[in-house]
Structures are given as C-alpha cells and as structure tokens.
Coordinates of N, CA and C and ligand atoms in Angstrom, one line a residue:
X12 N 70.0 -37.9 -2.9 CA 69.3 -36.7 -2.6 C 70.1 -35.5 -3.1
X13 N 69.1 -34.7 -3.8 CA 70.6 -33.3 -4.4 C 69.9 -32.2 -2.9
X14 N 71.6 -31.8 -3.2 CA 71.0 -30.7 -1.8 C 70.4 -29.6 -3.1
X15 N 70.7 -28.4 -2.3 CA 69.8 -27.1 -2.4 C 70.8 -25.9 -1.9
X16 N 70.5 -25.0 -3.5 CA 71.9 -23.6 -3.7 C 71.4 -22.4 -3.7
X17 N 71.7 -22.1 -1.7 CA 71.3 -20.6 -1.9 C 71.9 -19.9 -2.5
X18 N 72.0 -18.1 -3.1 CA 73.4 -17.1 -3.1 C 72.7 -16.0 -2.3
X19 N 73.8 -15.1 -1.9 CA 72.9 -13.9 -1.6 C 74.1 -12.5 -2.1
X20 N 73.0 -11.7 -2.3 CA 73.3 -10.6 -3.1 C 72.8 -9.5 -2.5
X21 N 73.6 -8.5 -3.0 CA 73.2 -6.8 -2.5 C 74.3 -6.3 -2.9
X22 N 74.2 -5.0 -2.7 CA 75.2 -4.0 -2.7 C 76.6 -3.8 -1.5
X23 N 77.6 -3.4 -1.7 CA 78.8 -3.5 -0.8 C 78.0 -3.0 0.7
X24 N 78.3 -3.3 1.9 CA 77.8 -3.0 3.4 C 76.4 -3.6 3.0
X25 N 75.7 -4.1 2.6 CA 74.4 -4.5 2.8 C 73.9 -5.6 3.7
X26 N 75.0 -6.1 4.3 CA 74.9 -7.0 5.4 C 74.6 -8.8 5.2
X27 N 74.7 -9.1 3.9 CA 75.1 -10.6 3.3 C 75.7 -11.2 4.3
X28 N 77.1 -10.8 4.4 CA 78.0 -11.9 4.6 C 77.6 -12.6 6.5
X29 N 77.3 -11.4 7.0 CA 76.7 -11.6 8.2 C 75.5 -12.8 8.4
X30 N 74.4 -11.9 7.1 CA 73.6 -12.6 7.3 C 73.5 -14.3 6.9
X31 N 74.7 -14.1 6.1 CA 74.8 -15.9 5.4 C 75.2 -16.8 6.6
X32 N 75.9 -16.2 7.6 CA 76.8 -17.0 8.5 C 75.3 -16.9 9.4
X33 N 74.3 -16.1 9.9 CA 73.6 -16.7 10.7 C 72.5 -17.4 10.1
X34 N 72.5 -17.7 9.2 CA 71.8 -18.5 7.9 C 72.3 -19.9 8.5
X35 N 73.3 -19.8 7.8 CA 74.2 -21.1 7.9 C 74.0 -21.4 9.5
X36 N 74.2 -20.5 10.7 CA 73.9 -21.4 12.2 C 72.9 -21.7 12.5
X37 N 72.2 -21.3 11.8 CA 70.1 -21.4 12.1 C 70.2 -22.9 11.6
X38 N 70.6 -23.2 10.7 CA 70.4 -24.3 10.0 C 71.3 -25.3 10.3
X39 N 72.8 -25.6 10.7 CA 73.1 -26.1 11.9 C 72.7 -26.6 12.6
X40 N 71.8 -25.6 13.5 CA 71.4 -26.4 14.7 C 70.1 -26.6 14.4
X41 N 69.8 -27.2 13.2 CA 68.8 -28.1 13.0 C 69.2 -29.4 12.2
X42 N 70.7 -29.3 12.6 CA 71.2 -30.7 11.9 C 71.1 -30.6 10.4
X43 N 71.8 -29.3 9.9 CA 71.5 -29.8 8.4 C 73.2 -29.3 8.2
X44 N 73.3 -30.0 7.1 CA 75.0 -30.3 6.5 C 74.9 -28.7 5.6
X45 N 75.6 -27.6 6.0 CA 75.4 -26.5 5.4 C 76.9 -26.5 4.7
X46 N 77.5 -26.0 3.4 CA 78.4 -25.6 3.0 C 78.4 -24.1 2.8
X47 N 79.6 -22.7 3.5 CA 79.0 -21.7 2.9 C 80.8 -21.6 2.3
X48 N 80.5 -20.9 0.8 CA 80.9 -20.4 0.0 C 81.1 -19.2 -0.8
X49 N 81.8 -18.4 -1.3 CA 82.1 -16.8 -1.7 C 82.7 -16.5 -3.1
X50 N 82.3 -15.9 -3.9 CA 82.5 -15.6 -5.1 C 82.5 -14.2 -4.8
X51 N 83.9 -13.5 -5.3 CA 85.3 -14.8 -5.6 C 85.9 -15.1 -4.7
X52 N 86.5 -16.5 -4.9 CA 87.4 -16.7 -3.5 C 87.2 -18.0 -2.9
X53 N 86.1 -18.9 -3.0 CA 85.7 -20.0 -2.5 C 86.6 -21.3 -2.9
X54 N 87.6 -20.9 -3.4 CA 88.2 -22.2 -3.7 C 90.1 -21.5 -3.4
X55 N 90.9 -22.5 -3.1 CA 92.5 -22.3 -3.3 C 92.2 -21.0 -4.4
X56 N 92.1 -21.4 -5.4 CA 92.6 -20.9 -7.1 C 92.0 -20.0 -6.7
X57 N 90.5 -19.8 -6.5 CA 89.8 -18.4 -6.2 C 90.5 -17.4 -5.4
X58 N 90.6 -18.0 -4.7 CA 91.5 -16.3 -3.3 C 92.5 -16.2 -4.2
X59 N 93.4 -16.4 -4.8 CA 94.4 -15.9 -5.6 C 94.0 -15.1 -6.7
X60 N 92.9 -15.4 -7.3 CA 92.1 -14.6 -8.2 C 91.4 -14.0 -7.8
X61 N 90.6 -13.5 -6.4 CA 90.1 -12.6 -5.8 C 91.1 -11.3 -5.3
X62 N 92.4 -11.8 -5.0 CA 93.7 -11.0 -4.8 C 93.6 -10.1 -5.7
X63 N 93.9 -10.6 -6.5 CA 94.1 -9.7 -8.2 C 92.9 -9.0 -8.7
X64 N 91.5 -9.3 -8.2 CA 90.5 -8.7 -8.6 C 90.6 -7.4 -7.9
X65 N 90.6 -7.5 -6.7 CA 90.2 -6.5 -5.6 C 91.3 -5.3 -5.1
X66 N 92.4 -5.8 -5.8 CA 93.5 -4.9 -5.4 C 93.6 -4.1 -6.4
X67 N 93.6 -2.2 -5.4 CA 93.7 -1.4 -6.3 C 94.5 -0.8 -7.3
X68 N 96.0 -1.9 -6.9 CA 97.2 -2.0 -7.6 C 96.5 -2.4 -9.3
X69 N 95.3 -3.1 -9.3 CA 94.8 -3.5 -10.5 C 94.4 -2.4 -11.1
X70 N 94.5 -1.1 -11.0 CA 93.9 -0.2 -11.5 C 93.7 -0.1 -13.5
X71 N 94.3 -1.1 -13.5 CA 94.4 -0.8 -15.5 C 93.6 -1.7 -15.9
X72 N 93.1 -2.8 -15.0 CA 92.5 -3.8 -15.8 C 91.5 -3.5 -16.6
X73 N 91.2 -4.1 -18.0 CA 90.1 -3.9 -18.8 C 89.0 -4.9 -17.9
X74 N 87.8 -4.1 -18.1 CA 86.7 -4.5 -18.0 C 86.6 -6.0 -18.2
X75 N 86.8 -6.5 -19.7 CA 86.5 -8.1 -20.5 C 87.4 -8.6 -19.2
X76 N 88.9 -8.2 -18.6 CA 89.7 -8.9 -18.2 C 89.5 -9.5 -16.9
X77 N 88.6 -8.2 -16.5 CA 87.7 -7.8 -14.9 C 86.6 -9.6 -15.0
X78 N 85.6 -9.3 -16.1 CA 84.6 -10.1 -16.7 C 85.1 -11.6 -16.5
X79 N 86.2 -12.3 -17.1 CA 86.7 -13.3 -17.4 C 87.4 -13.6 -16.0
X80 N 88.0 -12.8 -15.2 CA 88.8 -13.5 -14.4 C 87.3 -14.0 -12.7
X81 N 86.3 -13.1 -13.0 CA 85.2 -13.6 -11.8 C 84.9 -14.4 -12.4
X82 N 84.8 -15.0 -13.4 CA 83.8 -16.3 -14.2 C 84.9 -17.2 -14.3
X83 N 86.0 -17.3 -13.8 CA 87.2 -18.3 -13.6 C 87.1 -18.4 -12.4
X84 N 87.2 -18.0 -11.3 CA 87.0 -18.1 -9.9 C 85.5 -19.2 -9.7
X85 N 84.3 -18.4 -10.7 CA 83.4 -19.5 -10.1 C 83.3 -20.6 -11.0
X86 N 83.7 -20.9 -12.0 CA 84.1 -22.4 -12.8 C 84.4 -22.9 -12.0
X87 N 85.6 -22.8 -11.2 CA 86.3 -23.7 -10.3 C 85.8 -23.6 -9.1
X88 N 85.2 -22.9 -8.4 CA 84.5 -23.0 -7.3 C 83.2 -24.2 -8.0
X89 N 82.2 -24.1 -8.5 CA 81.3 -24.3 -8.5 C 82.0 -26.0 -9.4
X90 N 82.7 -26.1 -9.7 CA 83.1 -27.8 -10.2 C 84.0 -28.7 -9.1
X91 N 84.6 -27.4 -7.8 CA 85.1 -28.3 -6.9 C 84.5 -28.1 -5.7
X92 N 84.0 -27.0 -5.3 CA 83.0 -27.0 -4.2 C 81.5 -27.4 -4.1
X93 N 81.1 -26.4 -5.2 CA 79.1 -26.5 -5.3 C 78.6 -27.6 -5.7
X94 N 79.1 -27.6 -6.6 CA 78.5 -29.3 -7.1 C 78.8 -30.3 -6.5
X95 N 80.0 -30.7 -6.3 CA 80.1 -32.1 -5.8 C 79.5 -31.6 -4.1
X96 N 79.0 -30.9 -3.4 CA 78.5 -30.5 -1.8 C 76.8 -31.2 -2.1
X97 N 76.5 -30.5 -3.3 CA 75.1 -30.5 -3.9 C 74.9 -31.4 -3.9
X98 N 75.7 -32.4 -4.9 CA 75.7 -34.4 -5.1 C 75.7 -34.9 -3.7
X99 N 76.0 -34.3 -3.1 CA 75.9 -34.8 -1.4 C 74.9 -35.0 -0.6
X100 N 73.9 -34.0 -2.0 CA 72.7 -33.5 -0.9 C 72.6 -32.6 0.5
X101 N 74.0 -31.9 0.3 CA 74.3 -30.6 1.4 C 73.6 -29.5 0.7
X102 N 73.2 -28.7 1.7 CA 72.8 -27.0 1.6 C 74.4 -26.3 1.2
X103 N 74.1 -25.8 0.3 CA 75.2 -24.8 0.0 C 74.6 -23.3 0.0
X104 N 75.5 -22.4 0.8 CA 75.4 -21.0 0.7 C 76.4 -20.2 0.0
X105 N 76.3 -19.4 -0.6 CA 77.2 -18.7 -1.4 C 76.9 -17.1 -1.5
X106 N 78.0 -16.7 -1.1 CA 78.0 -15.1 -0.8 C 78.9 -14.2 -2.6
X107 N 77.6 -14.0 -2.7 CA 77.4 -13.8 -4.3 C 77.6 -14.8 -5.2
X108 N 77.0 -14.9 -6.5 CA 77.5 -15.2 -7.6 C 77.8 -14.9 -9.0
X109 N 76.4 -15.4 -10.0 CA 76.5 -15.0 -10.9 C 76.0 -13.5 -11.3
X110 N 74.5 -12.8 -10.5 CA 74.0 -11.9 -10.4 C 75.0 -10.9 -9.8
X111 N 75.9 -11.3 -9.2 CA 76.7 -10.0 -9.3 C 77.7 -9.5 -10.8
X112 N 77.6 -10.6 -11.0 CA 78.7 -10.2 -12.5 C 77.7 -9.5 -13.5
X113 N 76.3 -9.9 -12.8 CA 75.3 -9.3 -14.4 C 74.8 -7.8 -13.9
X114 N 75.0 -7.4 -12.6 CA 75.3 -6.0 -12.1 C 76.2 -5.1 -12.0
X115 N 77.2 -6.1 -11.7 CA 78.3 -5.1 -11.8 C 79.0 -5.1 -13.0
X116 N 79.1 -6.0 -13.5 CA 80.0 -6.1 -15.0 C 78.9 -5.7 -16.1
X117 N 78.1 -6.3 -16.2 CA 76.7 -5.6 -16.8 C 76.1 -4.4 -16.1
X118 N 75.3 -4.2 -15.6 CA 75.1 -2.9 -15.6 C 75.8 -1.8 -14.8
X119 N 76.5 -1.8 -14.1 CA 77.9 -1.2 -13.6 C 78.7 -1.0 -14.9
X120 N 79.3 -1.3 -15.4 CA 80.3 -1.5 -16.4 C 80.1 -1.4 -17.6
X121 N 78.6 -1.9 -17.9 CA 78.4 -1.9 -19.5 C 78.0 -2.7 -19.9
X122 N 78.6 -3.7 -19.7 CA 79.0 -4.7 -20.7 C 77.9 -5.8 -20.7
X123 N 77.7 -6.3 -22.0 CA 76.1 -7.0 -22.3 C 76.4 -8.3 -22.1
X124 N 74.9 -8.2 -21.4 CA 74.3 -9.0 -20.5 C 74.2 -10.6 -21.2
X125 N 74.0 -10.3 -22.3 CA 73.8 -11.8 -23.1 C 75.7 -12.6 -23.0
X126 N 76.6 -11.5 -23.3 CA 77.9 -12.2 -23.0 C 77.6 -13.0 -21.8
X127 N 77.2 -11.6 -20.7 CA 77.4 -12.5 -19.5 C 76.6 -14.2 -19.1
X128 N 76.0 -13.8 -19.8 CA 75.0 -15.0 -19.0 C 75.4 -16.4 -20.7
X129 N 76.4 -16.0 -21.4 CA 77.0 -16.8 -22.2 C 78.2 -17.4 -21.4
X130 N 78.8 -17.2 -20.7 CA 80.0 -16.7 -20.1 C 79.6 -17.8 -19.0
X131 N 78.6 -17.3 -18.1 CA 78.1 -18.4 -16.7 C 78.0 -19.8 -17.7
X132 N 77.1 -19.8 -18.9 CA 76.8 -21.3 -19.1 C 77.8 -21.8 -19.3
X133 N 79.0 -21.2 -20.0 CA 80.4 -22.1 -20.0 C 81.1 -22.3 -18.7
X134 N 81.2 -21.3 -18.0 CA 81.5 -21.0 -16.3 C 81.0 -22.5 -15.5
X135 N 79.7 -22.5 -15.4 CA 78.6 -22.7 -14.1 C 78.0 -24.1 -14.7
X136 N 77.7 -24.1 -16.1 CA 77.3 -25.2 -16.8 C 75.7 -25.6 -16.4
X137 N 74.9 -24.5 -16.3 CA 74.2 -24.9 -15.8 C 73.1 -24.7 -14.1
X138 N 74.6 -24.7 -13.4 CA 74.6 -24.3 -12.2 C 73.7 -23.2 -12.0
X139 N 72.6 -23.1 -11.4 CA 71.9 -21.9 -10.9 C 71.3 -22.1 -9.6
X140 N 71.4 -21.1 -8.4 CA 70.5 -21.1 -7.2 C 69.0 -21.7 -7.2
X141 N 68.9 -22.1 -6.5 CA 67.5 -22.2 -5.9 C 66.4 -21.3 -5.6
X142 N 67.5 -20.2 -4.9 CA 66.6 -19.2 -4.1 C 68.3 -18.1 -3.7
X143 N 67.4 -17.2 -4.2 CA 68.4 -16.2 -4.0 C 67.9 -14.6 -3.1
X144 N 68.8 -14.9 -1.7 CA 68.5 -13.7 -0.9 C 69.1 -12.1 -1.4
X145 N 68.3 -11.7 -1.7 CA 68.9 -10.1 -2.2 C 68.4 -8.8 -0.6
X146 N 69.4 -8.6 -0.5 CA 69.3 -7.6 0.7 C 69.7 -6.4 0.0
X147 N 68.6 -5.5 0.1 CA 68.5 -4.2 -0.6 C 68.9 -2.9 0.4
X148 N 69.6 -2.7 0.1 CA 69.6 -1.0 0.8 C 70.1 0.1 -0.3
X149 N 70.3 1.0 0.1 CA 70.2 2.3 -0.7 C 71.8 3.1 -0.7
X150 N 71.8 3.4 -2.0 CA 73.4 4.1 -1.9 C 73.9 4.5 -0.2
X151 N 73.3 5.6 -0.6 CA 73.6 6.8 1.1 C 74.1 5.5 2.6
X152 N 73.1 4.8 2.3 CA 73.5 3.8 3.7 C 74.9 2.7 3.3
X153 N 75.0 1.9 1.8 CA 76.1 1.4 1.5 C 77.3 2.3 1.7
X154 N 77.5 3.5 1.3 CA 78.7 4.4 1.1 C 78.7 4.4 3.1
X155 N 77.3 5.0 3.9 CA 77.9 5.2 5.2 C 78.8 3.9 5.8
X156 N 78.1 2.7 5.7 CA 78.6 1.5 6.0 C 80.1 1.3 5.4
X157 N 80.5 1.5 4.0 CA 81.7 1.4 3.8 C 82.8 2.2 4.8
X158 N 82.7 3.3 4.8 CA 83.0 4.2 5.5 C 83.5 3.8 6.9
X159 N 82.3 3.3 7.2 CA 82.6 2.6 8.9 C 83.5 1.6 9.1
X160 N 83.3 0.7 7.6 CA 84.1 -0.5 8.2 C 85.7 -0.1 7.5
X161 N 86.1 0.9 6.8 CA 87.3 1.0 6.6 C 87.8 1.8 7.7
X162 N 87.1 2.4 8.3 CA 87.9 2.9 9.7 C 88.1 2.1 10.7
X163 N 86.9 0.9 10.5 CA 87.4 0.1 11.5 C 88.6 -1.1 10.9
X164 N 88.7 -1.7 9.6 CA 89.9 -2.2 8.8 C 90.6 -1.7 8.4
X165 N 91.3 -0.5 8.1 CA 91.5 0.2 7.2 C 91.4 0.5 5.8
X166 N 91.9 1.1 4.6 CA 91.4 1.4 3.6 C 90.3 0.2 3.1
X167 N 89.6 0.7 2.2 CA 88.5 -0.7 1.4 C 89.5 -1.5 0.6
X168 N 89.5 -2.5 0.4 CA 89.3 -3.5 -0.3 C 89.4 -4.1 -1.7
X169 N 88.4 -2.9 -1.4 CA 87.8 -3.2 -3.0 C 87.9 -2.2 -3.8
X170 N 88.0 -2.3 -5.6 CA 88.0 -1.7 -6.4 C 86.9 -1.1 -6.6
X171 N 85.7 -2.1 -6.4 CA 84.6 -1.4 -6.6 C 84.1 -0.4 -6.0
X172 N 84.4 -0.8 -4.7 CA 84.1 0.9 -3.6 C 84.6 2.5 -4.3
X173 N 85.5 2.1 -5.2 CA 85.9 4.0 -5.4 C 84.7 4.0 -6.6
X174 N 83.9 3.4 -7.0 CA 83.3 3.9 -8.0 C 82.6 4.8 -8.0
X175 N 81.7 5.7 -8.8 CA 80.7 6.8 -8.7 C 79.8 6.0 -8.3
X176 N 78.5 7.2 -7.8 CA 77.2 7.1 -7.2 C 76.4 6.5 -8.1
X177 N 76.4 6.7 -9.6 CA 76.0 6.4 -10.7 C 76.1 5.0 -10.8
X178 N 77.2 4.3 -10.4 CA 77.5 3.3 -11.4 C 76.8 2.3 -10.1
X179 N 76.9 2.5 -8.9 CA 76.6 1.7 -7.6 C 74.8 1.7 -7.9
X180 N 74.2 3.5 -8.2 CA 73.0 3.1 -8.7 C 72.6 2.4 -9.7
X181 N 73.2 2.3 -11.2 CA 72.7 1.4 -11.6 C 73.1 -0.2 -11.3
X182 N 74.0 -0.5 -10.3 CA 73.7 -1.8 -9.6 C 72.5 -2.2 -8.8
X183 N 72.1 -1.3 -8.0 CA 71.1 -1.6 -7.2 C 70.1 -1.3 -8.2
X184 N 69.6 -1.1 -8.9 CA 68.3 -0.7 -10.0 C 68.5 -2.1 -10.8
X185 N 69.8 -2.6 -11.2 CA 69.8 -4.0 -11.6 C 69.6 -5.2 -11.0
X186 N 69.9 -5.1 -9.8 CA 69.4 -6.2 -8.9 C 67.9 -6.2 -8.7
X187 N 67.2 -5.1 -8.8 CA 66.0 -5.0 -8.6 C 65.3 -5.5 -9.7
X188 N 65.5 -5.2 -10.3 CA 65.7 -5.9 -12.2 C 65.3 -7.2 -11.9
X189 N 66.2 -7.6 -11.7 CA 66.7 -9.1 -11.7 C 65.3 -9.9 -11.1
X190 N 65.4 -9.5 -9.8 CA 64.0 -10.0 -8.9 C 62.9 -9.5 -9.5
X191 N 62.7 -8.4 -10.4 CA 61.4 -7.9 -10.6 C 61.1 -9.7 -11.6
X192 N 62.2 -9.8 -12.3 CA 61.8 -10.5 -13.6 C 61.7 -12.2 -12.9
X193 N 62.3 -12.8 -11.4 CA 61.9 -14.0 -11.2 C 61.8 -13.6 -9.6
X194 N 60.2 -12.8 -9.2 CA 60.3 -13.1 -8.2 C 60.5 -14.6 -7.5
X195 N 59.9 -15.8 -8.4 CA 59.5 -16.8 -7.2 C 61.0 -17.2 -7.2
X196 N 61.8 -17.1 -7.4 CA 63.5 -17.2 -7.2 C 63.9 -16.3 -5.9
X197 N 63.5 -14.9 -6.2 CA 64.5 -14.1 -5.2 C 63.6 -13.6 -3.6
X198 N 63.9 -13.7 -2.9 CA 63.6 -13.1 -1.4 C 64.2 -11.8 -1.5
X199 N 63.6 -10.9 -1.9 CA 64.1 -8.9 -1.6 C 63.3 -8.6 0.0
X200 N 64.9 -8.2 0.6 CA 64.7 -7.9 1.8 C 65.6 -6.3 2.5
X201 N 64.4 -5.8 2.9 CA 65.1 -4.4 3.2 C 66.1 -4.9 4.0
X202 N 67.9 -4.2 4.4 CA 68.8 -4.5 4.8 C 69.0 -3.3 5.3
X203 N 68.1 -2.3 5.6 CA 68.5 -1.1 6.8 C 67.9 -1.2 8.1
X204 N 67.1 -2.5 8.0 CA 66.5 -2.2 9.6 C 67.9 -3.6 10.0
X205 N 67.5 -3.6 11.7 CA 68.6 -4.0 12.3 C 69.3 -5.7 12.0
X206 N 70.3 -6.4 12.4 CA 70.5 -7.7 11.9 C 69.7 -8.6 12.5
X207 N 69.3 -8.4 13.7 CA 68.2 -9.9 14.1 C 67.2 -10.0 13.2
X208 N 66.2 -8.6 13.0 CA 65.1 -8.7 12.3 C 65.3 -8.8 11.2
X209 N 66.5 -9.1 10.5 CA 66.6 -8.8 8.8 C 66.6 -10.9 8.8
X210 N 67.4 -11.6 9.8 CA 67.9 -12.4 10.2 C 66.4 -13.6 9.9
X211 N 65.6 -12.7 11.1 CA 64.6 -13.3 11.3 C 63.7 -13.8 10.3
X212 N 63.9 -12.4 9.1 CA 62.7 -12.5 8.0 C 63.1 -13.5 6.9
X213 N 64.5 -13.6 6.4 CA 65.1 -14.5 5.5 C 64.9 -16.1 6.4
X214 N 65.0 -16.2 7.8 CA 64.4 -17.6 8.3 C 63.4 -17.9 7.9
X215 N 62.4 -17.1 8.0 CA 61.0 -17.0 8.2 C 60.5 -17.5 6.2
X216 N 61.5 -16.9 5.4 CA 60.6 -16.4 3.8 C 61.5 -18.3 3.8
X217 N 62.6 -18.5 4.0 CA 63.3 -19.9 3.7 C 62.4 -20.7 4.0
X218 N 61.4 -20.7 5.4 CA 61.1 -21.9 5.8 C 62.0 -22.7 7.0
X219 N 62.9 -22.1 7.5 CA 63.9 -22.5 8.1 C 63.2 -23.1 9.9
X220 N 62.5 -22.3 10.2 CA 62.0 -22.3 11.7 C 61.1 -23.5 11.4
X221 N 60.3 -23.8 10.6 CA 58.9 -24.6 10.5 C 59.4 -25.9 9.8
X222 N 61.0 -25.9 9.1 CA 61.2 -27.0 8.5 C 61.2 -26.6 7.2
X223 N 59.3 -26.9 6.7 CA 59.4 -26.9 5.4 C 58.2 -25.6 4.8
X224 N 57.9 -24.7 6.2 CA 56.6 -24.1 5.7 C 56.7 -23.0 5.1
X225 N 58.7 -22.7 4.9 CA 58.6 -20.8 3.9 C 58.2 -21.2 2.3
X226 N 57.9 -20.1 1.9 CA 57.6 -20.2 0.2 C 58.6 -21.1 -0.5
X227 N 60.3 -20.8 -0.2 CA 61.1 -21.2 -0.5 C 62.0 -22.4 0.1
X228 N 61.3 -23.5 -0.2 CA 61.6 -24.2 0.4 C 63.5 -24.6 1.4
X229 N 63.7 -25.1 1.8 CA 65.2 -25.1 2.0 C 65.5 -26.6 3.1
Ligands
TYD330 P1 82.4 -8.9 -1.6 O1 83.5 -9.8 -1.1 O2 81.0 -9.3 -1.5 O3 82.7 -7.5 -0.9 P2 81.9 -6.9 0.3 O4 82.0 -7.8 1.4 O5 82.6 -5.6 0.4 O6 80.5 -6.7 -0.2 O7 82.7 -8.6 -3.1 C1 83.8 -7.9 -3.5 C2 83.6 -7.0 -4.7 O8 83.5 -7.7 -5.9 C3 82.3 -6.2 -4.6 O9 82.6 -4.8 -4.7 C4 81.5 -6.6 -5.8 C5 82.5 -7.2 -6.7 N1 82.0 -8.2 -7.6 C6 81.8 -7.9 -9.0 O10 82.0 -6.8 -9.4 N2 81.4 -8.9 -9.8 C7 81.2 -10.2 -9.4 O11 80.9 -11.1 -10.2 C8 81.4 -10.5 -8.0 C9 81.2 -11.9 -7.5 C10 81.8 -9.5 -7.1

C-alpha cells in the first residue's frame, strides 16, 4: 500500500504548523499511522541545517547558498523520512516543502524558478505531495501575528521575517500562482478566520470526517 504526502504552506504566522498537528490528531483518532514532518529540519542533519538557515548571525549568506542548503535538508529528509513512511503506506505531513523554496527563493529572492524545480528533481527525485494545504492570509495580519509571537518568544527566528513588505508580497501572490496553476492539487484556505473553523474546513476539503468523501482524498 503507498501511503499519501500532504505539505502545507502559507506565509510566516499563517497558522500551518498548528493546523498540521490538528490534522495529524483528527486522523489519529481514526486509527491512521500519520508521520508529521518540517522543512527544514525533519531530520538529525536537517535541524543543523535549519540552525544555519534561520540564524540572523547568517546575515552574508548568498542567496544560491540560501537555495542549496533548503534543498539539502529536504534530500535527506525526504530519502530518510518521506519515503521510506510512504513505502509503509503511512500518511505523511510536512510543514512546508518544495513550494516554499519556489516562493521564497524564487519569487522572494529572484532567483529562477526552472533552477528551482531542477534542484527538487535532483533533491526529492520525484517526490511530490498529493495534496497541498495552502493557508492564505494577508501581509498586515502575518507581520501582526509575527509580532505577537516574538513578544511572546522573544526576537523572531527567522531571517526571513526582517524582509520588506514587497518581497513577503510577492510570496503570497506566488503561492497564489502556484494554486491558480494546479488547483486539483492545492486546498486555498482563508487563515484569518479562527483555528477550529480553519481546522474544520481542511477536514472537511481532505475527506477526513467521512473517510473517503473530500475532493482530496486522504
Ligand atoms: P517555518 O519554520 O515554517 O517558520 P514559521 O513557523 O515562522 O512559519 O519556516 C522558516 C522560514 O524559512 C520561513 O520564513 C520560510 C523560510 N523558508 C524558505 O525561505 N524556503 C524554503 O524552502 C523553506 C522550507 C522555508
């Protein structure tokens, strides 16, 4: 039996990571073998390479260097986690993947899209989602949410948080992109209304309450 590879995507504060973990308990407690997973970082090697991505100490990294080191994190995630989970016939979740590198490294950053998605086939080999949850929200509400959760952890995280308004817009106008060009792949889900009902609707578009009755199967 091959299992089945969610990812989910959006913008920083857009409420993914939350929503992947009640993803993953909905489906639990219907007895299914769920793996969830994170790019970057889902593996040993990865969080060491997530270290070095995300730290602002990185401030000089070139872009290509930026490019190559996420597409190393998911090589190895996706040859010791995703696939052999998948050969198992497990549900895997994954909190981002490739679509982030073709937003943020591509349209964020510049840098062409044909590398990137050259880059995944040597990376991923192949490897692509099933079905990919994209939770959309809008600058003004990402930037407030960052905001909140560094007061509540202190400073961000991430490198990508200092960027301009510009560059986070053309992320989200790429993601949109993305889904314009395979809806029957992606589930676009507003991510400003609250977490049960955002919760509810990604059960609901999966199929997850009925078994097998959402569009997308799971
Ligand atoms: P993430 O852990 O999802 O951060 P958050 O929980 O704050 O949303 O992602 C970390 C950062 O890495 C995020 O700002 C997006 C960026 N990123 C890329 O630029 N390219 C990529 O390929 C991936 C996977 C992430």
């Amino acid at each position: 039996m091959q299992g089945r590879f969610i990812t989910f995507e959006g913008m920083d504060g857009c409420g993914k990571t939350t929503q992947l973990r009640l993803l993953a308990a909905a489906l639990r407690a219907q007895g299914r073998d769920v793996v969830e997973t994170v790019e970057p970082g889902g593996t040993e090697l990865g969080q060491q390479i997530r270290r070095i991505l995300l730290d602002p100490a990185s401030s000089e990294m070139h872009a290509r260097t930026e490019l190559l080191l996420y597409f190393a994190s998911r090589a190895q995630n996706a040859a010791q986690v995703i696939r052999p989970a998948l050969a198992a016939g497990k549900l895997v979740l994954c909190d981002r993947f490739t679509d982030s590198t073709l937003v943020y490294q591509g349209c964020g950053r510049g840098l062409d899209a044909g590398i990137v998605r050259q880059l995944d086939a040597i990376a991923c080999e192949g490897l692509r989602p099933d079905a990919t949850v994209l939770i959309d929200i809008d600058r003004e509400t990402s930037l407030a949410r960052a905001r909140k959760r560094n007061q509540r952890n202190g400073p961000a995280e991430s490198r990508i948080d200092e960027e301009s308004a510009a560059f986070h817009e053309r992320v989200r106008r790429g993601y949109l992109a993305l889904a314009a060009e395979e809806p029957e792949l992606f589930l676009v889900i507003d991510g400003r209304t609250d977490v049960a009902g955002v919760s509810a609707r990604i059960q609901d578009a999966l199929g997850v309450a009925l078994g097998t009755a959402g569009s997308l199967h799971v």
